[in-house]
Amino acid sequence: MTAAARFDASGRPTPEALAEERKLQALFPGCRGVDPDYVHAGRDALERWWDWKFGLRIHWSLYSITGNGPESWPLTNPPEGINAAELRAQYEELHKWWNPSRFDADAWCDLMVRAGLKYFTFTTKHHDGFSMYDTKTRVKKRLVHTGPQAGRIVDCDLRYSILDGPFGRDIVRELTDAGRRRGLGIGLYFSHIDWFDADFRIDVWNYQQDPAYTQESDPAGFERMIARHRAQLVELCSNYGKLDLLSLDMGFPGDEELSGGLGLGVGTTHGVRDDLVATIKAVRRLQPEMLIRRRGIDPYGDYCTPERVVPEDPQAPGGGLALPWQVIYPGGRHFSYQWGDEYKPASWIVGNLVDITAKGGCFQVGYGPGPDGTWDASVVGTLEAVGDWLRVNGEGIYATRPHRVYKEGEDIRFTATKDGAYVYAFLMNPSAWPGGPDRVQIESVRAKPGSAITMLGLDHRFDYEQDEKCLVVHLPDWFEDPKNRPCDGVCTLKIAQGE
């Protein structure tokens, strides 16, 4: 179904879109509970995303200068021994001189292509409230941290954007344009909460949180908060072409007891739930096929993101996830740039990518460039090594779907072609083949009689035998030498599936 076919001229979902929505809700419980005039992104958008599998999550903003903790979180939880007020005051001045002059969107996207990445998500605004794009919205109230007015909320008229500093360029514009030229999927991250704009001082993580600040005590403040929150999302969904993903983060306070566990309580504490729903409906009309992360808008989101954890067995009875899912995991200690970071090896990315793909998910590895706009050499080397592996084994990753079982023991993972004609068996432990030093034994797949069993990246037909119990693939003597294998680490058998 095309994007145009999802809404009629008046902005209402078409009968076809509503029929598809009913099927989607039957399949994914996390989609249930929306208003009857709302439709999720739909099956075509999900299938496209499931084909991509592997993406990059980019956190980059003022916090890359300080590099002293996870993204902008040190603002609300400062490192030990640091004066919080002085830290916040200094942080809010950084944009006046920050000039990441070595930023090159084309170079970033070229690296993604070399790494085999199919899509990315970029932080347009983290919790610190700093916009990495050309927002036209204005902050009207802010907290003073130091000096004679310390602790007071004062009037202001600020954009607080990358466009206000010496760099003066729209990062989101350059990056989305460069990604689109290379056929990459485009995702934008946006935090609901904002620690710079004092009109947003309602979330529990906000160092400005004020229990006395309510719609009754300051209706104009709440009106500005809702209007600016909506305006920024509308800007992002109107000004940067077709978006594939919108990664919303955090959320306004809500009472889960009101929702029966469906997430319908988000925003209820301060009476802004209906406003949030109206905002998401407006965004959906602007981007009908954009997959939206569920955070802060349950159940209006399309997908969930297990963070720093890989689900054990999403296919197990009672262990499944309520929505399509994507693991997000930093390639270092945190998602953003850290001074002296310790990066995980390429083998960690490959192992997780295979495991997550076998389980039916997508995987975004997270990195942040340094303050000058360039990537650490270790990150570049790691991603290029993953790209080398994917050039050999990508056939078993991209555009595949889960096999009827995702693994056999700890050393084999499976994926399959969409039509089920072929199964890919990933041999996870090259130092100990599942079956012995000269064979691979598989009980969960039967080869089509008379078909060839091959290995991705090798021009060789492997001898095999099978009975009613298992399939045994024989490895030739020359395969013992790693130099004769198609790649480092995980290798992939391709098996034509029999009855």
Coordinates of C-alpha atoms in Angstrom, one line a residue:
M1 CA 0.0 0.0 0.0
T2 CA 1.4 3.4 -1.0
A3 CA 1.8 6.2 1.5
A4 CA -0.8 8.2 -0.4
A5 CA -3.3 5.4 -0.1
R6 CA -3.2 5.4 3.7
F7 CA -5.2 8.7 4.2
D8 CA -7.9 10.3 2.2
A9 CA -8.1 14.0 1.2
S10 CA -9.6 15.0 4.5
G11 CA -6.8 13.3 6.5
R12 CA -8.8 10.3 7.6
P13 CA -7.4 6.7 7.2
T14 CA -8.7 5.0 4.1
P15 CA -10.7 1.8 4.5
E16 CA -7.7 -0.2 3.1
A17 CA -5.4 1.3 5.8
L18 CA -7.9 0.5 8.5
A19 CA -8.3 -3.1 7.4
E20 CA -4.5 -3.4 7.4
E21 CA -4.5 -1.9 10.9
R22 CA -6.8 -4.5 12.2
K23 CA -4.5 -7.2 11.0
L24 CA -1.5 -5.5 12.5
Q25 CA -3.2 -5.2 15.9
A26 CA -4.1 -8.9 15.8
L27 CA -0.4 -9.7 15.2
F28 CA 1.2 -7.2 17.6
P29 CA -0.6 -6.6 21.0
G30 CA 1.5 -3.5 21.5
C31 CA -0.4 -1.8 18.7
R32 CA -3.8 -2.1 20.4
G33 CA -5.6 0.6 22.2
V34 CA -5.2 3.5 19.8
D35 CA -8.1 5.7 18.7
P36 CA -10.2 4.3 15.9
D37 CA -9.0 7.1 13.5
Y38 CA -5.3 6.2 13.9
V39 CA -3.2 3.8 11.8
H40 CA 0.3 2.6 12.3
A41 CA 2.9 2.7 9.6
G42 CA 1.8 -0.5 8.1
R43 CA 3.2 -3.8 6.8
D44 CA 5.2 -2.4 3.9
A45 CA 7.2 -0.1 6.2
L46 CA 7.9 -3.0 8.5
E47 CA 9.0 -5.3 5.7
R48 CA 11.4 -2.7 4.3
W49 CA 12.9 -2.3 7.8
W50 CA 13.1 -6.0 8.3
D51 CA 15.0 -6.2 5.0
W52 CA 17.7 -3.7 6.2
K53 CA 18.5 -5.4 9.5
F54 CA 21.6 -3.4 10.4
G55 CA 21.8 0.3 11.3
L56 CA 23.9 3.0 13.0
R57 CA 22.7 5.0 15.9
I58 CA 24.5 8.4 16.1
H59 CA 24.5 10.5 19.2
W60 CA 26.2 13.8 18.6
S61 CA 25.8 17.2 20.1
L62 CA 27.4 19.5 22.7
Y63 CA 28.0 16.5 25.0
S64 CA 30.7 15.3 22.6
I65 CA 32.8 18.2 23.7
T66 CA 32.7 17.3 27.4
G67 CA 32.8 13.6 26.7
N68 CA 32.4 12.9 30.4
G69 CA 29.4 10.6 30.6
P70 CA 26.4 9.2 28.7
E71 CA 25.2 11.8 26.3
S72 CA 23.6 14.8 28.2
W73 CA 22.9 12.8 31.3
P74 CA 25.7 14.4 33.4
L75 CA 23.6 17.6 33.4
T76 CA 21.1 15.9 35.7
N77 CA 23.6 13.5 37.4
P78 CA 27.0 15.3 37.5
P79 CA 30.2 13.5 38.0
E80 CA 31.4 13.3 41.6
G81 CA 33.1 16.5 42.7
I82 CA 31.6 18.7 40.0
N83 CA 29.5 21.7 40.9
A84 CA 26.2 21.0 39.2
A85 CA 25.1 24.6 38.7
E86 CA 28.5 25.6 37.2
L87 CA 28.5 22.6 34.9
R88 CA 25.0 23.5 33.6
A89 CA 25.9 27.1 33.1
Q90 CA 29.1 26.3 31.2
Y91 CA 27.4 23.6 29.1
E92 CA 24.7 26.1 27.9
E93 CA 27.5 28.4 26.7
L94 CA 29.3 25.8 24.6
H95 CA 27.2 26.3 21.5
K96 CA 28.4 29.9 21.1
W97 CA 31.9 28.7 20.1
W98 CA 31.4 25.1 19.0
N99 CA 32.6 24.8 15.4
P100 CA 32.8 21.1 14.3
S101 CA 34.6 22.1 11.1
R102 CA 35.6 18.6 10.1
F103 CA 32.1 17.3 9.9
D104 CA 31.5 15.8 6.4
A105 CA 28.1 14.2 5.9
D106 CA 29.3 12.5 2.7
A107 CA 32.2 10.9 4.5
W108 CA 29.9 9.7 7.3
C109 CA 27.6 8.1 4.8
D110 CA 30.4 6.6 2.8
L111 CA 31.6 4.9 6.0
M112 CA 28.1 3.5 6.5
V113 CA 28.1 2.0 3.1
R114 CA 31.5 0.5 3.6
A115 CA 30.3 -1.0 6.9
G116 CA 27.2 -2.6 5.3
L117 CA 24.9 -0.4 7.3
K118 CA 21.5 0.1 5.6
Y119 CA 20.0 2.9 7.7
F120 CA 20.9 5.3 10.5
T121 CA 19.2 7.3 13.2
F122 CA 20.6 10.7 14.2
T123 CA 19.9 12.8 17.3
T124 CA 18.1 16.0 16.3
K125 CA 17.7 16.9 20.0
H126 CA 18.7 15.1 23.2
H127 CA 17.4 15.8 26.7
D128 CA 19.7 18.9 27.0
G129 CA 17.3 20.7 24.5
F130 CA 20.0 21.6 22.0
S131 CA 18.7 21.3 18.4
M132 CA 21.1 20.0 15.8
Y133 CA 18.9 21.4 13.0
D134 CA 17.4 24.6 11.8
T135 CA 14.5 24.9 14.2
K136 CA 12.3 28.0 14.0
T137 CA 10.9 27.5 17.5
R138 CA 11.9 29.7 20.3
V139 CA 12.5 29.1 24.0
K140 CA 10.7 31.7 26.1
K141 CA 11.7 30.7 29.7
R142 CA 15.0 29.4 31.0
L143 CA 16.6 28.7 34.4
V144 CA 19.5 30.8 35.5
H145 CA 22.2 28.6 37.1
T146 CA 24.8 31.0 38.6
G147 CA 25.2 34.6 39.5
P148 CA 22.8 37.0 41.3
Q149 CA 19.7 35.4 39.6
A150 CA 20.7 31.8 40.3
G151 CA 17.7 29.6 40.7
R152 CA 15.3 32.0 39.0
I153 CA 13.3 31.3 35.8
V154 CA 13.7 34.3 33.5
D155 CA 12.2 35.4 30.2
C156 CA 14.3 34.8 27.0
D157 CA 13.9 34.4 23.3
L158 CA 16.4 31.8 22.2
R159 CA 16.5 29.1 19.5
Y160 CA 19.4 27.1 21.1
S161 CA 20.5 25.5 17.9
I162 CA 23.6 24.5 16.0
L163 CA 22.6 27.4 13.6
D164 CA 23.4 29.9 16.4
G165 CA 27.1 29.2 16.6
P166 CA 30.0 29.7 14.3
F167 CA 29.4 26.5 12.4
G168 CA 26.0 27.8 11.3
R169 CA 25.0 24.8 9.2
D170 CA 22.0 22.4 9.4
I171 CA 23.5 19.0 10.4
V172 CA 20.3 17.2 9.9
R173 CA 19.8 18.6 6.4
E174 CA 23.3 17.7 5.2
L175 CA 23.1 14.2 6.7
T176 CA 19.7 13.3 5.5
D177 CA 20.6 14.5 2.0
A178 CA 23.8 12.6 1.9
G179 CA 22.2 9.4 3.2
R180 CA 19.4 9.6 0.7
R181 CA 21.9 9.9 -2.2
R182 CA 23.4 6.6 -1.1
G183 CA 20.1 4.8 -0.6
L184 CA 20.3 4.7 3.2
G185 CA 17.2 4.6 5.3
I186 CA 16.7 7.8 7.2
G187 CA 15.9 7.9 10.9
L188 CA 15.7 10.9 13.3
Y189 CA 15.9 10.8 17.1
F190 CA 13.9 13.3 19.2
S191 CA 13.6 13.6 22.9
H192 CA 10.2 14.5 24.3
I193 CA 11.8 16.1 27.3
D194 CA 13.8 19.3 27.3
W195 CA 16.1 20.5 30.2
F196 CA 16.9 23.9 28.7
D197 CA 13.3 25.1 28.1
A198 CA 11.9 25.8 31.6
D199 CA 8.4 25.3 30.2
F200 CA 9.2 21.6 30.1
R201 CA 10.0 21.3 33.8
I202 CA 7.7 18.3 34.5
D203 CA 9.7 15.1 33.9
V204 CA 11.2 13.3 36.8
W205 CA 14.7 13.4 35.4
N206 CA 14.7 17.2 35.0
Y207 CA 16.8 19.1 37.5
Q208 CA 14.3 21.9 37.2
Q209 CA 11.3 19.7 38.1
D210 CA 8.7 21.7 40.0
P211 CA 5.7 19.9 41.5
A212 CA 3.9 23.3 41.8
Y213 CA 4.1 23.8 38.1
T214 CA 0.8 22.7 36.7
Q215 CA -1.7 23.6 34.0
E216 CA -3.7 25.5 36.6
S217 CA -0.7 27.4 38.0
D218 CA 0.8 28.4 34.6
P219 CA -1.6 27.6 31.7
A220 CA 0.5 29.8 29.3
G221 CA 3.7 27.8 30.2
F222 CA 1.9 24.5 29.4
E223 CA 0.5 25.9 26.2
R224 CA 4.0 26.9 25.1
M225 CA 5.4 23.5 26.0
I226 CA 2.8 21.6 24.0
A227 CA 3.1 24.0 21.0
R228 CA 6.9 23.9 20.8
H229 CA 7.0 20.1 21.3
R230 CA 4.5 19.7 18.4
A231 CA 6.2 22.4 16.3
Q232 CA 9.6 20.7 16.4
L233 CA 8.2 17.3 15.5
V234 CA 6.3 18.9 12.6
E235 CA 9.4 20.6 11.4
L236 CA 11.4 17.4 11.4
C237 CA 8.6 15.5 9.6
S238 CA 8.0 18.3 7.1
N239 CA 11.4 19.7 6.1
Y240 CA 13.7 16.7 5.6
G241 CA 12.0 14.6 3.0
K242 CA 10.6 11.1 3.5
L243 CA 11.6 9.6 6.9
D244 CA 11.8 5.9 7.6
L245 CA 12.1 6.0 11.4
L246 CA 11.3 8.5 14.2
S247 CA 13.0 7.5 17.4
L248 CA 11.2 9.2 20.2
D249 CA 12.7 9.1 23.6
M250 CA 11.6 9.4 27.2
G251 CA 8.1 10.8 27.9
F252 CA 6.0 13.0 30.0
P253 CA 4.8 11.7 33.4
G254 CA 1.8 9.4 33.4
D255 CA -0.1 7.0 35.6
E256 CA 0.3 3.4 34.4
E257 CA -2.5 2.2 36.6
L258 CA -5.0 4.2 34.4
S259 CA -3.8 2.3 31.3
G260 CA -4.2 -1.4 32.3
G261 CA -0.6 -1.9 31.3
L262 CA -1.1 -0.6 27.8
G263 CA 0.9 2.6 28.2
L264 CA -2.2 4.8 27.9
G265 CA -1.2 6.7 31.1
V266 CA 1.7 8.6 29.4
G267 CA 1.1 12.3 29.9
T268 CA -1.9 11.9 32.2
T269 CA -0.2 13.3 35.3
H270 CA -0.2 16.8 33.9
G271 CA -3.3 16.4 31.7
V272 CA -1.4 16.5 28.4
R273 CA -2.2 13.0 27.1
D274 CA -4.8 14.2 24.6
D275 CA -2.3 16.8 23.3
L276 CA 0.4 14.2 22.8
V277 CA -2.0 12.0 20.9
A278 CA -3.0 14.9 18.7
T279 CA 0.7 15.6 18.0
I280 CA 1.4 12.0 17.0
K281 CA -1.7 12.0 14.7
A282 CA -0.4 15.1 13.0
V283 CA 3.0 13.5 12.6
R284 CA 1.5 10.3 11.2
R285 CA -0.4 12.3 8.6
L286 CA 2.8 14.0 7.5
Q287 CA 4.8 10.7 7.3
P288 CA 2.3 7.8 6.8
E289 CA 4.9 5.1 6.5
M290 CA 7.4 6.3 9.1
L291 CA 8.0 3.8 11.9
I292 CA 7.8 5.5 15.2
R293 CA 9.4 4.3 18.4
R294 CA 6.9 3.7 21.2
R295 CA 8.7 5.7 23.9
G296 CA 6.4 8.3 25.4
I297 CA 3.5 7.5 23.1
D298 CA 2.3 4.0 23.8
P299 CA 0.4 2.4 22.0
Y300 CA 0.8 4.7 19.0
G301 CA 4.4 3.6 18.3
D302 CA 5.3 1.0 15.7
Y303 CA 8.4 -0.6 17.4
C304 CA 10.3 -1.1 20.6
T305 CA 14.0 -1.0 21.3
P306 CA 15.5 -3.3 23.9
E307 CA 18.5 -1.3 25.1
R308 CA 21.9 -2.8 26.0
V309 CA 20.2 -6.2 26.0
V310 CA 19.4 -8.9 23.4
P311 CA 16.1 -10.7 24.0
E312 CA 16.7 -14.3 25.0
D313 CA 14.0 -15.9 23.0
P314 CA 11.4 -13.7 21.4
Q315 CA 9.8 -16.8 19.8
A316 CA 9.2 -18.6 23.1
P317 CA 5.6 -19.0 24.3
G318 CA 4.9 -16.1 26.7
G319 CA 8.4 -14.6 25.9
G320 CA 7.5 -12.7 22.8
L321 CA 7.7 -9.0 22.4
A322 CA 4.4 -7.1 21.9
L323 CA 5.8 -5.0 19.0
P324 CA 8.4 -5.4 16.2
W325 CA 11.8 -4.8 17.8
Q326 CA 15.2 -3.4 17.4
V327 CA 18.1 -3.8 19.7
I328 CA 20.1 -0.6 20.4
Y329 CA 23.5 -1.1 21.9
P330 CA 26.5 1.2 22.2
G331 CA 29.7 0.1 20.5
G332 CA 31.6 1.7 23.4
R333 CA 30.7 2.4 27.0
H334 CA 28.0 4.8 26.0
F335 CA 26.1 5.9 22.8
S336 CA 28.0 9.2 22.6
Y337 CA 31.7 10.1 22.3
Q338 CA 33.7 9.5 25.4
W339 CA 37.3 10.6 26.0
G340 CA 39.4 7.4 26.1
D341 CA 36.5 5.1 25.3
E342 CA 36.8 1.4 25.1
Y343 CA 35.3 0.0 22.0
K344 CA 33.9 -3.4 21.4
P345 CA 35.5 -5.5 18.6
A346 CA 34.0 -6.2 15.2
S347 CA 33.4 -9.9 16.3
W348 CA 31.0 -8.6 19.0
I349 CA 28.9 -6.7 16.4
V350 CA 28.9 -9.7 14.0
G351 CA 27.8 -12.1 16.7
N352 CA 25.0 -9.9 17.9
L353 CA 23.9 -9.1 14.4
V354 CA 23.6 -12.8 13.6
D355 CA 21.8 -13.6 16.8
I356 CA 19.4 -10.7 16.6
T357 CA 18.6 -11.4 12.9
A358 CA 18.0 -15.1 13.7
K359 CA 15.5 -14.0 16.4
G360 CA 13.6 -11.7 14.0
G361 CA 14.9 -8.3 15.2
C362 CA 16.9 -5.4 13.8
F363 CA 20.2 -4.2 15.3
Q364 CA 21.5 -0.6 15.6
V365 CA 25.0 -0.2 17.0
G366 CA 25.6 3.1 18.6
Y367 CA 28.6 5.4 18.2
G368 CA 29.2 9.2 18.5
P369 CA 31.8 11.2 16.6
G370 CA 34.2 13.5 18.4
P371 CA 33.7 17.2 18.9
D372 CA 35.3 18.1 15.6
G373 CA 32.9 15.9 13.6
T374 CA 35.2 13.0 12.8
W375 CA 35.1 9.4 14.0
D376 CA 37.6 7.7 16.2
A377 CA 40.0 5.5 14.1
S378 CA 39.0 2.5 16.2
V379 CA 35.3 3.0 15.3
V380 CA 36.2 3.3 11.6
G381 CA 38.3 0.2 11.6
T382 CA 35.7 -1.8 13.5
L383 CA 32.9 -0.8 11.1
E384 CA 35.0 -1.5 8.1
A385 CA 35.8 -5.0 9.4
V386 CA 32.0 -5.6 9.9
G387 CA 31.5 -4.4 6.3
D388 CA 34.2 -6.9 5.1
W389 CA 32.3 -9.7 6.9
L390 CA 28.9 -8.6 5.4
R391 CA 30.3 -8.5 1.9
V392 CA 30.8 -12.3 2.3
N393 CA 27.8 -13.2 4.5
G394 CA 25.3 -10.5 3.9
E395 CA 23.1 -12.7 1.8
G396 CA 22.2 -14.6 5.0
I397 CA 21.4 -11.3 6.8
Y398 CA 19.7 -8.8 4.6
A399 CA 16.1 -9.5 3.4
T400 CA 16.0 -12.8 5.4
R401 CA 13.4 -13.9 7.9
P402 CA 13.6 -16.2 10.9
H403 CA 13.7 -20.0 10.4
R404 CA 11.2 -22.1 12.3
V405 CA 13.9 -22.3 15.1
Y406 CA 16.4 -19.6 15.5
K407 CA 19.3 -21.7 16.9
E408 CA 20.6 -25.1 17.6
G409 CA 22.7 -25.3 20.7
E410 CA 24.9 -22.3 21.3
D411 CA 27.0 -22.6 18.1
I412 CA 24.5 -22.4 15.2
R413 CA 22.0 -19.6 14.3
F414 CA 19.5 -19.8 11.4
T415 CA 17.9 -17.4 9.0
A416 CA 15.9 -18.2 5.9
T417 CA 14.9 -16.6 2.6
K418 CA 11.4 -15.1 2.6
D419 CA 10.1 -18.0 0.5
G420 CA 11.7 -20.6 2.8
A421 CA 13.6 -22.1 -0.1
Y422 CA 17.0 -21.7 1.6
V423 CA 18.2 -21.8 5.1
Y424 CA 21.4 -20.1 6.3
A425 CA 23.3 -21.8 9.1
F426 CA 25.7 -19.5 10.8
L427 CA 28.6 -21.3 12.5
M428 CA 29.2 -19.1 15.5
N429 CA 32.3 -20.7 16.9
P430 CA 35.0 -21.3 14.3
S431 CA 37.2 -23.0 16.8
A432 CA 34.7 -25.7 17.6
W433 CA 32.4 -26.9 14.9
P434 CA 29.1 -28.3 16.1
G435 CA 29.7 -32.0 15.2
G436 CA 33.4 -32.4 15.5
P437 CA 36.7 -31.1 13.9
D438 CA 35.8 -32.2 10.4
R439 CA 32.0 -31.9 10.2
V440 CA 28.9 -29.9 11.1
Q441 CA 25.9 -31.7 12.5
I442 CA 22.5 -30.0 12.2
E443 CA 19.2 -31.5 13.4
S444 CA 16.9 -28.6 12.6
V445 CA 17.3 -28.5 8.8
R446 CA 16.8 -31.1 6.1
A447 CA 18.5 -30.5 2.8
K448 CA 16.6 -30.9 -0.4
P449 CA 17.6 -34.2 -2.0
G450 CA 20.2 -33.8 -4.7
S451 CA 20.9 -30.1 -3.9
A452 CA 24.2 -28.5 -3.2
I453 CA 25.3 -27.3 0.2
T454 CA 27.7 -24.3 -0.1
M455 CA 29.3 -21.7 2.1
L456 CA 28.9 -18.0 1.4
G457 CA 32.1 -16.7 -0.1
L458 CA 33.4 -20.1 -1.2
D459 CA 33.2 -21.7 -4.6
H460 CA 32.9 -25.2 -3.2
R461 CA 30.1 -27.9 -2.8
F462 CA 30.4 -29.6 0.5
D463 CA 29.8 -33.4 0.8
Y464 CA 26.9 -34.2 3.2
E465 CA 24.7 -37.0 4.3
Q466 CA 21.4 -37.0 6.2
D467 CA 19.0 -39.4 7.7
E468 CA 15.7 -39.0 9.7
K469 CA 17.7 -37.7 12.6
C470 CA 20.2 -35.1 11.3
L471 CA 22.2 -33.6 8.5
V472 CA 25.9 -34.0 8.5
V473 CA 28.1 -31.6 6.4
H474 CA 31.7 -32.8 5.9
L475 CA 34.4 -30.2 6.1
P476 CA 37.5 -30.9 3.9
D477 CA 41.0 -31.0 5.4
W478 CA 42.0 -27.7 3.8
F479 CA 39.2 -26.0 5.7
E480 CA 41.1 -26.5 9.0
D481 CA 43.4 -23.6 8.0
P482 CA 41.6 -20.3 8.7
K483 CA 43.4 -18.8 5.7
N484 CA 41.2 -21.0 3.4
R485 CA 38.0 -19.9 4.9
P486 CA 35.9 -17.1 3.3
C487 CA 36.1 -14.7 6.3
D488 CA 37.3 -14.3 9.8
G489 CA 35.0 -15.6 12.5
V490 CA 31.4 -16.7 11.8
C491 CA 31.0 -18.6 8.5
T492 CA 27.6 -19.3 6.8
L493 CA 26.4 -22.5 5.2
K494 CA 23.6 -22.2 2.5
I495 CA 21.2 -25.1 2.4
A496 CA 18.4 -25.7 0.0
Q497 CA 15.6 -26.7 2.3
G498 CA 13.8 -30.0 1.8
E499 CA 10.5 -31.2 3.1

